[in-house]
PDB file of C-alpha atoms in Angstrom:
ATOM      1  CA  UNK A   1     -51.230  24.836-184.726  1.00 67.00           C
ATOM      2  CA  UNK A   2     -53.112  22.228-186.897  1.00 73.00           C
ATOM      3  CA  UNK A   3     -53.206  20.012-183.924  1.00 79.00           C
ATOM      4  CA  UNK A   4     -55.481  22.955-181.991  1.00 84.00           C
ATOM      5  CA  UNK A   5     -57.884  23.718-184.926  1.00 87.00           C
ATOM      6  CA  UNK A   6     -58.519  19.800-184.703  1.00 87.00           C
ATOM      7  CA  UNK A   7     -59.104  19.801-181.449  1.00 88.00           C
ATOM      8  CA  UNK A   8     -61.335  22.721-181.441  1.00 91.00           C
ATOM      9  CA  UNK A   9     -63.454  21.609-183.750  1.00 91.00           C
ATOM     10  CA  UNK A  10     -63.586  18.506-182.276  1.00 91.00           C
ATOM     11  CA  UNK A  11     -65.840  20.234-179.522  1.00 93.00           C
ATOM     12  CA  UNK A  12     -67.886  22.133-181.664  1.00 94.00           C
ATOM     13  CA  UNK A  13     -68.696  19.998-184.892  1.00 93.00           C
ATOM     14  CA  UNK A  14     -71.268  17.484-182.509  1.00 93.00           C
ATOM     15  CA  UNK A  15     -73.192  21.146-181.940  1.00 94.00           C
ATOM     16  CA  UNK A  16     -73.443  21.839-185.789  1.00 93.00           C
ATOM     17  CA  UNK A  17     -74.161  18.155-186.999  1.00 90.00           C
ATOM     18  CA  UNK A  18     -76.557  16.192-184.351  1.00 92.00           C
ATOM     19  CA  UNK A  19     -78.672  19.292-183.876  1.00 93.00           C
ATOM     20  CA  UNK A  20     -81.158  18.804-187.224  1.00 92.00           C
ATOM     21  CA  UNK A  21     -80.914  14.909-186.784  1.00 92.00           C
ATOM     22  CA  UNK A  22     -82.162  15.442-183.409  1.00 92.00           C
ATOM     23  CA  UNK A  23     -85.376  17.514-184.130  1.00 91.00           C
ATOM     24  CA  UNK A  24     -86.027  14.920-187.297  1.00 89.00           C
ATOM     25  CA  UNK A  25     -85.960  12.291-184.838  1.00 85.00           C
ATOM     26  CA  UNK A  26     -85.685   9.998-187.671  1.00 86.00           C
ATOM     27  CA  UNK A  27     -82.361   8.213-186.408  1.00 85.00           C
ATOM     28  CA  UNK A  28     -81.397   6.218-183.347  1.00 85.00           C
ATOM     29  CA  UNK A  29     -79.143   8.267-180.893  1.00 88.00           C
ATOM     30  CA  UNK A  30     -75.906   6.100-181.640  1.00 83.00           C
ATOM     31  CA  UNK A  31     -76.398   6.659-185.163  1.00 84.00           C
ATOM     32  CA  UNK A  32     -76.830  10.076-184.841  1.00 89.00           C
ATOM     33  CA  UNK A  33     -73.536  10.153-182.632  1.00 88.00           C
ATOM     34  CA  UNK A  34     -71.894   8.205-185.391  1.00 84.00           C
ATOM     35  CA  UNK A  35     -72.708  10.654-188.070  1.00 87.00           C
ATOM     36  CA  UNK A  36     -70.719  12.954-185.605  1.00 90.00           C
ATOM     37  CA  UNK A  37     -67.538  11.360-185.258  1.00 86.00           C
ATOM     38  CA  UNK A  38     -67.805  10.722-188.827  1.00 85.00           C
ATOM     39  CA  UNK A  39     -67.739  14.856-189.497  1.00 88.00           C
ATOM     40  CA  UNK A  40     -64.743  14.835-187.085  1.00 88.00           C
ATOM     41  CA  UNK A  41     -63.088  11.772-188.368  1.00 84.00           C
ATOM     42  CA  UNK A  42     -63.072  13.585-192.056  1.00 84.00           C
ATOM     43  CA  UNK A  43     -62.325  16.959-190.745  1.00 87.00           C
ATOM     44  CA  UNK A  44     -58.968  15.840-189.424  1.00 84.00           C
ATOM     45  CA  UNK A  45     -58.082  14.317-192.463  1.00 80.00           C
ATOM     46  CA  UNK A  46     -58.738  16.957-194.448  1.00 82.00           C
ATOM     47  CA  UNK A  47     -56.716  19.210-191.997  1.00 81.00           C
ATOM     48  CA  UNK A  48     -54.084  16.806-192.108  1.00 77.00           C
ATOM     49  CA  UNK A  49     -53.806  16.665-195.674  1.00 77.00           C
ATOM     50  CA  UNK A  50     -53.791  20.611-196.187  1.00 77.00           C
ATOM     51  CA  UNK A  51     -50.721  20.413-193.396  1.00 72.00           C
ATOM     52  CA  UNK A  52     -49.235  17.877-196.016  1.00 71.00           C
ATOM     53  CA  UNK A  53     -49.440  20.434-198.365  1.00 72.00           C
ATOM     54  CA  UNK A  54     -47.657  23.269-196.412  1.00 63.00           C
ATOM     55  CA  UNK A  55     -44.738  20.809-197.066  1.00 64.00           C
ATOM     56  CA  UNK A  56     -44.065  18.931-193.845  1.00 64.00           C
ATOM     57  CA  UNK A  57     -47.094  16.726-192.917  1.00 66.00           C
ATOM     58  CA  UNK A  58     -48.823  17.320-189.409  1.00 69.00           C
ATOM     59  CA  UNK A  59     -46.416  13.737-188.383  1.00 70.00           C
ATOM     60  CA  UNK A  60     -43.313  15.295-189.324  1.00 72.00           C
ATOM     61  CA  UNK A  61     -44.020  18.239-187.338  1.00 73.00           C
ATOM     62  CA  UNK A  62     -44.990  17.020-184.529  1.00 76.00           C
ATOM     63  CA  UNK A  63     -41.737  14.468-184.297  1.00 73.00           C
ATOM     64  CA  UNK A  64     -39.437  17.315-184.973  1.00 79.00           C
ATOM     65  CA  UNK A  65     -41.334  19.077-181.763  1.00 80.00           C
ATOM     66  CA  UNK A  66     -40.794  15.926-180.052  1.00 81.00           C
ATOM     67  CA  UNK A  67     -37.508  15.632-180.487  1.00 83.00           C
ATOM     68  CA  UNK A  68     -36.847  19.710-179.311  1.00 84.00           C
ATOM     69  CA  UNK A  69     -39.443  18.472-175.973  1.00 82.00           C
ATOM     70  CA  UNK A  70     -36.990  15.228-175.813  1.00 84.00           C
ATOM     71  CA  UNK A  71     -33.975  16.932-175.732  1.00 83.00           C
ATOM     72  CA  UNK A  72     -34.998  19.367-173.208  1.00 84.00           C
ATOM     73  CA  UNK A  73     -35.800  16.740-171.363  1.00 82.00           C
ATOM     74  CA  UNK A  74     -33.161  14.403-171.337  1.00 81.00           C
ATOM     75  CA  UNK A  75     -31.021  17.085-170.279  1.00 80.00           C
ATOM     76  CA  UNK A  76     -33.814  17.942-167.187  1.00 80.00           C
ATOM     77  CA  UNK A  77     -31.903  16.294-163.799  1.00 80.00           C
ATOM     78  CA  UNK A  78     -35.118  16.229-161.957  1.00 81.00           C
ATOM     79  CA  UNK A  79     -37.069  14.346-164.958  1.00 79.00           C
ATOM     80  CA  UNK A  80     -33.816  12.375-165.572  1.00 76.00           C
ATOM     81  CA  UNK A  81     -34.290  11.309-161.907  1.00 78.00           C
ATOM     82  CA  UNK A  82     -38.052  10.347-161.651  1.00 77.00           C
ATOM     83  CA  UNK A  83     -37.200   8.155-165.054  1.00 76.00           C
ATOM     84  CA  UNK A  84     -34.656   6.218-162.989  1.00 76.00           C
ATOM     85  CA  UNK A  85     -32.424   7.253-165.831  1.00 74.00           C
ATOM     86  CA  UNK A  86     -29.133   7.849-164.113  1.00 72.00           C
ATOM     87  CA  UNK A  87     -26.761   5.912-165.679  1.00 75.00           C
ATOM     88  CA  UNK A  88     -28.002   6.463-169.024  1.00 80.00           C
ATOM     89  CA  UNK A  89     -26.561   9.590-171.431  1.00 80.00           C
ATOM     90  CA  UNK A  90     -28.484  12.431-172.367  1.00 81.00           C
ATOM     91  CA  UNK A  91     -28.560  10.853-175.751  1.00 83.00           C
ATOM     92  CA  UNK A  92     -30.000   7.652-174.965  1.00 83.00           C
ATOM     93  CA  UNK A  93     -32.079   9.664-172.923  1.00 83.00           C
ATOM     94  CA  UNK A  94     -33.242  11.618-176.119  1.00 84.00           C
ATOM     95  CA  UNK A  95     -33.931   8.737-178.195  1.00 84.00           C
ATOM     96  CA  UNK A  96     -35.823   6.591-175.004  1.00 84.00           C
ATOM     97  CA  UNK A  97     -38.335   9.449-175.362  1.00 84.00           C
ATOM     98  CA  UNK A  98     -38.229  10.676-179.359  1.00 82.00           C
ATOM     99  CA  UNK A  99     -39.628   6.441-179.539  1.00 81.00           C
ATOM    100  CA  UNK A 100     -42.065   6.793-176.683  1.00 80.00           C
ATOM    101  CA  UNK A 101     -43.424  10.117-177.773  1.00 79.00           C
ATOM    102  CA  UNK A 102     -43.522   8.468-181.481  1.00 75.00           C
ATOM    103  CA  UNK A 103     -45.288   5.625-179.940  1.00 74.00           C
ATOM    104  CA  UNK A 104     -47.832   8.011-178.958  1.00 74.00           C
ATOM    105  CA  UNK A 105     -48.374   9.538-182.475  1.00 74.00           C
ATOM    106  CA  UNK A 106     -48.494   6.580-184.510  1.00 74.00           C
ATOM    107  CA  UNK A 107     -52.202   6.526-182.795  1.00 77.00           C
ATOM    108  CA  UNK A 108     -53.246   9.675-182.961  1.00 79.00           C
ATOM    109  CA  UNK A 109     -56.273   9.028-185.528  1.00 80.00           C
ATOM    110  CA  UNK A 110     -57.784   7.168-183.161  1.00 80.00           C
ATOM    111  CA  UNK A 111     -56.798   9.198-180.312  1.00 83.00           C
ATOM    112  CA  UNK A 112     -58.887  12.126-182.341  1.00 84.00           C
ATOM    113  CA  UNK A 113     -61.619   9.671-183.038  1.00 83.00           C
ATOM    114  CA  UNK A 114     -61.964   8.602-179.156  1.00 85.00           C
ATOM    115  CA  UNK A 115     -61.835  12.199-178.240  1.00 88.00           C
ATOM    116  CA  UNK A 116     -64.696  12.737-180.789  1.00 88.00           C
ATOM    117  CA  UNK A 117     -66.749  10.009-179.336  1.00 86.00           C
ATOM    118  CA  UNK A 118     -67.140  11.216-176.358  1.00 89.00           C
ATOM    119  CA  UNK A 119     -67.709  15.039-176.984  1.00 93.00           C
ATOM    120  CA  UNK A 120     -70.314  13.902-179.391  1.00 91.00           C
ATOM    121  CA  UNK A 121     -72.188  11.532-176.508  1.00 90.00           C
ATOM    122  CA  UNK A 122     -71.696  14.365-174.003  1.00 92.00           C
ATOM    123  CA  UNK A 123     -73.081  16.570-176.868  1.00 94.00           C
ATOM    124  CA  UNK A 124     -76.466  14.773-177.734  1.00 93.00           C
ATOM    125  CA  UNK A 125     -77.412  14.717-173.980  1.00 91.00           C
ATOM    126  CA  UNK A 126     -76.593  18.206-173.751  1.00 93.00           C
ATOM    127  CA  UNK A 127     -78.471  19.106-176.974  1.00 93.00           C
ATOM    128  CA  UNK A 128     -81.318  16.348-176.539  1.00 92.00           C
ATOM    129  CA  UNK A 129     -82.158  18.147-172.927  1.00 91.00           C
ATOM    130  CA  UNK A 130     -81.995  21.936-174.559  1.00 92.00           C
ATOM    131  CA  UNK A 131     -84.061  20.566-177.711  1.00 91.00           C
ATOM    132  CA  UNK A 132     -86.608  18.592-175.659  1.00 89.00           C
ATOM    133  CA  UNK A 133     -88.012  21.688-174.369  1.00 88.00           C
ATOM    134  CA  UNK A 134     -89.567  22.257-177.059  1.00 86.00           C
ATOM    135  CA  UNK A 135     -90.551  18.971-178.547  1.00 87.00           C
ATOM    136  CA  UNK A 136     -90.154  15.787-177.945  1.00 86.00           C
ATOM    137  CA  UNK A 137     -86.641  14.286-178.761  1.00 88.00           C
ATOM    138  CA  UNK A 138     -85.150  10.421-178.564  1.00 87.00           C
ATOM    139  CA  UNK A 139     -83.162  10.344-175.710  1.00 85.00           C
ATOM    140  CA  UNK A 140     -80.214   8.823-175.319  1.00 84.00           C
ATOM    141  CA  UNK A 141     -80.567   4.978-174.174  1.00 80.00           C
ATOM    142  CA  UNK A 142     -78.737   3.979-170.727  1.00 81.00           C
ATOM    143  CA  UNK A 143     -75.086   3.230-171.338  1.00 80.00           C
ATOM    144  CA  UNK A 144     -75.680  -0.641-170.132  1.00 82.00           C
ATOM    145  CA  UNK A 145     -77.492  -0.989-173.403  1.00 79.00           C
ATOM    146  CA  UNK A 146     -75.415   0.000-175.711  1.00 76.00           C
ATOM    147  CA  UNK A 147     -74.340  -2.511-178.115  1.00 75.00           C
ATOM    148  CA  UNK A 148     -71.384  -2.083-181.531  1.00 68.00           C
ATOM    149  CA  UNK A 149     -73.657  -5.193-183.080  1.00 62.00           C
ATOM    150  CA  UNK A 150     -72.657  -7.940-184.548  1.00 57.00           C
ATOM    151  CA  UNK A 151     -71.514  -6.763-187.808  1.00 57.00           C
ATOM    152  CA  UNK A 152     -69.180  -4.209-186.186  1.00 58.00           C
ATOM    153  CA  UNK A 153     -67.437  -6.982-184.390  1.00 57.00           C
ATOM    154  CA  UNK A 154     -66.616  -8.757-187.919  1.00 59.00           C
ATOM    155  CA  UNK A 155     -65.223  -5.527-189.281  1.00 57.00           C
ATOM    156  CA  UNK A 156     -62.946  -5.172-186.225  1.00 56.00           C
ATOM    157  CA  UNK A 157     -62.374  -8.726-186.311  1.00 58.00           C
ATOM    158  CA  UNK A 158     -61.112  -8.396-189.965  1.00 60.00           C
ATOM    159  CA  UNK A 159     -59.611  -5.279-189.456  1.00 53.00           C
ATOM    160  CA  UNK A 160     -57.280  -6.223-186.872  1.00 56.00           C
ATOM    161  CA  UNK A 161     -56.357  -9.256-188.874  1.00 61.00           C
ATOM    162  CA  UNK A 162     -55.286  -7.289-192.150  1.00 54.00           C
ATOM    163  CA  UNK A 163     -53.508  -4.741-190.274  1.00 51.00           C
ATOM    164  CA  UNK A 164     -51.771  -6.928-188.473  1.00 55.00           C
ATOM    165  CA  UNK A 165     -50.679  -8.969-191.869  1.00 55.00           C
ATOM    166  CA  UNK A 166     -49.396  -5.833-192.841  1.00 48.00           C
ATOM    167  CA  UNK A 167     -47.239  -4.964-190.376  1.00 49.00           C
ATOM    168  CA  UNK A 168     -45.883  -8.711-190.570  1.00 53.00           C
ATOM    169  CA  UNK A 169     -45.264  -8.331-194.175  1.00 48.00           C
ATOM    170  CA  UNK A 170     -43.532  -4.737-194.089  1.00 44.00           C
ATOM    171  CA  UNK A 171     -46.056  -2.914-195.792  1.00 45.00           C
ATOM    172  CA  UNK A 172     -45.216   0.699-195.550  1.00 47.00           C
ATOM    173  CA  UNK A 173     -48.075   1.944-193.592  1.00 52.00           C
ATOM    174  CA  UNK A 174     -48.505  -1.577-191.966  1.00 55.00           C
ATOM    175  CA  UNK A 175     -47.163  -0.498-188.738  1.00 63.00           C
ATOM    176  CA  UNK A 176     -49.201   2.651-188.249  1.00 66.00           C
ATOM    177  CA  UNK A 177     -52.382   0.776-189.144  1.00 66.00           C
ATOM    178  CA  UNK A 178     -52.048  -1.612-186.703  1.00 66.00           C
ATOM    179  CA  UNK A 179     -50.910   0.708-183.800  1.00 72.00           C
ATOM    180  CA  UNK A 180     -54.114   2.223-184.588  1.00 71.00           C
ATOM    181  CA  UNK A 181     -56.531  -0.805-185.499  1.00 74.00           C
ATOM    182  CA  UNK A 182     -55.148  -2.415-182.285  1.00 76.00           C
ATOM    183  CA  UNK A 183     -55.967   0.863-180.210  1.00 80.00           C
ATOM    184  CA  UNK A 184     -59.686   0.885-181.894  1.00 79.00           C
ATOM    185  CA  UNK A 185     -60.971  -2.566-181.367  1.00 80.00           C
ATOM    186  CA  UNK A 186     -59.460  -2.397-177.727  1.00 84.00           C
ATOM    187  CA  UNK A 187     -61.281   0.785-177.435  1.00 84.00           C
ATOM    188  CA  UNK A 188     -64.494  -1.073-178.825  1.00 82.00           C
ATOM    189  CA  UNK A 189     -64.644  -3.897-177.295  1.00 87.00           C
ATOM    190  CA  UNK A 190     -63.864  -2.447-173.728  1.00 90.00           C
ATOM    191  CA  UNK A 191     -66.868  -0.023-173.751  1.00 88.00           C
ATOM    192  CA  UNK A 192     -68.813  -2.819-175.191  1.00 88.00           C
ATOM    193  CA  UNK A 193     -67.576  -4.570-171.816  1.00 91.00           C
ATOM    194  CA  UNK A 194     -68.418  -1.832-169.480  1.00 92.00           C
ATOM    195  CA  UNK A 195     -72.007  -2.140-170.565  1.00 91.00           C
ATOM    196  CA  UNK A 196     -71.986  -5.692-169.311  1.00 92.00           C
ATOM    197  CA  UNK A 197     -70.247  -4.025-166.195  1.00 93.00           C
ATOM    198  CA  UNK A 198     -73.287  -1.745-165.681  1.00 91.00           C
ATOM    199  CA  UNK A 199     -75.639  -4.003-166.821  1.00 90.00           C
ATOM    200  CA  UNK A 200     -74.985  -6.850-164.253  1.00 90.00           C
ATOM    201  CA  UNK A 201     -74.821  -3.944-161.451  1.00 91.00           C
ATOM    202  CA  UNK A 202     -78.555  -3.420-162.682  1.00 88.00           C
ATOM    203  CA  UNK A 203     -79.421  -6.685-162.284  1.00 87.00           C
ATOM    204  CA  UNK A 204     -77.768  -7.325-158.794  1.00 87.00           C
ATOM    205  CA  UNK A 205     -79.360  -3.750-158.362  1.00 88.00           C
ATOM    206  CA  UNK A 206     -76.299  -2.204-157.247  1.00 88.00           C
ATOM    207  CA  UNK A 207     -76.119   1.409-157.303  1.00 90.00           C
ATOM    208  CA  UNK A 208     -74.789   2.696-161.263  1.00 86.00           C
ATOM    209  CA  UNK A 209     -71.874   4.711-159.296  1.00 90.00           C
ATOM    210  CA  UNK A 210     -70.499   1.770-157.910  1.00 93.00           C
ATOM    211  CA  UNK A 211     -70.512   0.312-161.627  1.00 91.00           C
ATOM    212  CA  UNK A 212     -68.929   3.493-163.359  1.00 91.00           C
ATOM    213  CA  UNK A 213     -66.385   3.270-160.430  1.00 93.00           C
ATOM    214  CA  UNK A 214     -65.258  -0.731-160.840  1.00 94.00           C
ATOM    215  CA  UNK A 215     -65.589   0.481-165.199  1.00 92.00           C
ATOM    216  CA  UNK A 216     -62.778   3.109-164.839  1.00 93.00           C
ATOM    217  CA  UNK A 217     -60.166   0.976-162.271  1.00 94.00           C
ATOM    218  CA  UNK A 218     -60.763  -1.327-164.963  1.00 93.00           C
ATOM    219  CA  UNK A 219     -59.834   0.373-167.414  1.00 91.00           C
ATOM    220  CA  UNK A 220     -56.937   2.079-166.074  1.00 89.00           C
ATOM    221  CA  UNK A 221     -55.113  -1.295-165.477  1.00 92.00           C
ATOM    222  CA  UNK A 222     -54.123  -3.273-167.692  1.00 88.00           C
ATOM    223  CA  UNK A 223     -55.686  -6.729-166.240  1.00 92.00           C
ATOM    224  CA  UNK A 224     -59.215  -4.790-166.181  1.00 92.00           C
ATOM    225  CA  UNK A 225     -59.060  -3.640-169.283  1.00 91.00           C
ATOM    226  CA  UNK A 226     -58.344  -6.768-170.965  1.00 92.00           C
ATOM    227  CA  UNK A 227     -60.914  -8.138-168.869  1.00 93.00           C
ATOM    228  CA  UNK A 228     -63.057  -5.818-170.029  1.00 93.00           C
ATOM    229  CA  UNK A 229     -62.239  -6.531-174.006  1.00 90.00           C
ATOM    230  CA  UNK A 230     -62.513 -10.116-173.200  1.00 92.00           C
ATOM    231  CA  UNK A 231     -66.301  -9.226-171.516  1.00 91.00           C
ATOM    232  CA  UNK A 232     -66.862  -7.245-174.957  1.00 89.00           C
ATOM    233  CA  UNK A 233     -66.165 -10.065-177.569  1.00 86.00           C
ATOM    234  CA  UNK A 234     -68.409 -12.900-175.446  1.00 88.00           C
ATOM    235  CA  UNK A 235     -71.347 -10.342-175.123  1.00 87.00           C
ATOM    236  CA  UNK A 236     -71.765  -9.832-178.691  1.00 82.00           C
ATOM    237  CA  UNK A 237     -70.738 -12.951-179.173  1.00 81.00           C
ATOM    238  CA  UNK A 238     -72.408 -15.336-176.771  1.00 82.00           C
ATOM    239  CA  UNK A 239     -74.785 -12.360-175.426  1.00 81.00           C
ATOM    240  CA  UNK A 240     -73.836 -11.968-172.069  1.00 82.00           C
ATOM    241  CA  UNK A 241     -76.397  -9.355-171.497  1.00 83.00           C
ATOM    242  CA  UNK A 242     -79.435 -11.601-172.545  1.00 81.00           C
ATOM    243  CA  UNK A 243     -78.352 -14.345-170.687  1.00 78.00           C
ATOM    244  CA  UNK A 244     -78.653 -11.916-167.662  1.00 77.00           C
ATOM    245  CA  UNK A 245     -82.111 -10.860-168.529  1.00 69.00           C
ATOM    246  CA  UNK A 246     -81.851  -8.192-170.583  1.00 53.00           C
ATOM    247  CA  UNK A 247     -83.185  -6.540-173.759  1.00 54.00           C
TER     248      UNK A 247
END
């Protein structure tokens, strides 16, 4: 239940927030996009916390679910089969999938926050197109410039580092920080590197399909994406993207 209002308000918050910013036409489009994931980043806590206060937080809900889901599974033969699970019992079966599926929640802040990035980009073309009949608007720059900045690559940098002390150390939240810290600068560093992808398409004028085509095989493996992270960190650090020509 509390995992549906946050998702439904994840697609409508970017149509209550960007809409004033976007007449002002005071900020810069990523900021205004920020200011959006922002609202959703603190709306799911909030939910979270009021779950917390029904008595079982919104994690121990969702792991006793898991483990029902689990179960039936584990005692599925077809999904038994197409996990190559034969010779394992039901019960190991059970637990393979309770720690997979667990796996998966550990990083569901930033899941929410990824999901919330990209309604709220879809949303400010949407609304910039709708509101620009009217009067003029600033319109959302081509993905291939889009930069985190400097600064936002220290914070990750740290970030990453102090979770990851954590979890070394024991720390009781250590381990969910850093499934989640390791998730976001992944996450930021890879669309930083498809910008590079689509910028160097530009510059080889290549058609942009071709670009968003090699960006998501990329990303979907797990060579390409690294590739793309590793693309990411040199840009903003040794500025790929100006050394190709660009702004």
């Amino acid at each position: 239940m509390y995992l549906t209002v946050i998702f439904l308000l994840t697609l409508i918050i970017p149509f209550l927030v960007m809409p004033k910013h976007i007449k002002l036409g005071i900020l810069p489009p990523y900021r205004v996009v920020l200011l959006s994931i922002i609202g959703i980043g603190v709306m799911a806590a909030v939910i979270m916390m009021m779950a917390s206060l029904g008595g079982q937080g919104l994690y121990a809900q969702m792991h006793e679910m898991v483990k029902v889901v689990s179960e039936a599974a584990a005692s599925n033969p077809a999904i038994v089969e197409a996990l190559s699970a034969g010779d394992m019992s039901e019960a190991e079966i059970t637990a393979m999938l309770v720690q997979f599926y667990d796996a998966g929640l550990l990083r569901l802040p930033v899941t929410i926050l990824f999901l919330g990035a990209i309604v709220s980009y879809v949303a400010y073309i949407i609304l910039s197109r709708i509101i620009g009949r009217k009067q003029e608007v600033k319109r959302m720059p081509k993905f291939r410039e889009f930069t985190f900045g400097h600064g936002t690559a220290m914070a990750m940098m740290i970030m990453y580092v102090v979770s990851w002390l954590m979890m070394n150390a024991e720390a009781g939240i250590g381990e969910m920080m850093y499934a989640n810290i390791n998730m976001l600068f992944d996450l930021v560093f890879a669309f930083q590197g498809i910008a590079v992808v689509m910028m160097f398409f530009h510059f080889k004028k290549i058609p942009q399909a071709l670009a968003v085509i090699v960006s998501i095989v990329m990303w979907v493996t797990s060579i390409g994406k690294m590739f793309l992270v590793l693309m990411g960190i040199a840009d903003l650090i040794l500025g790929l993207r100006i050394r190709m020509g660009g702004k």
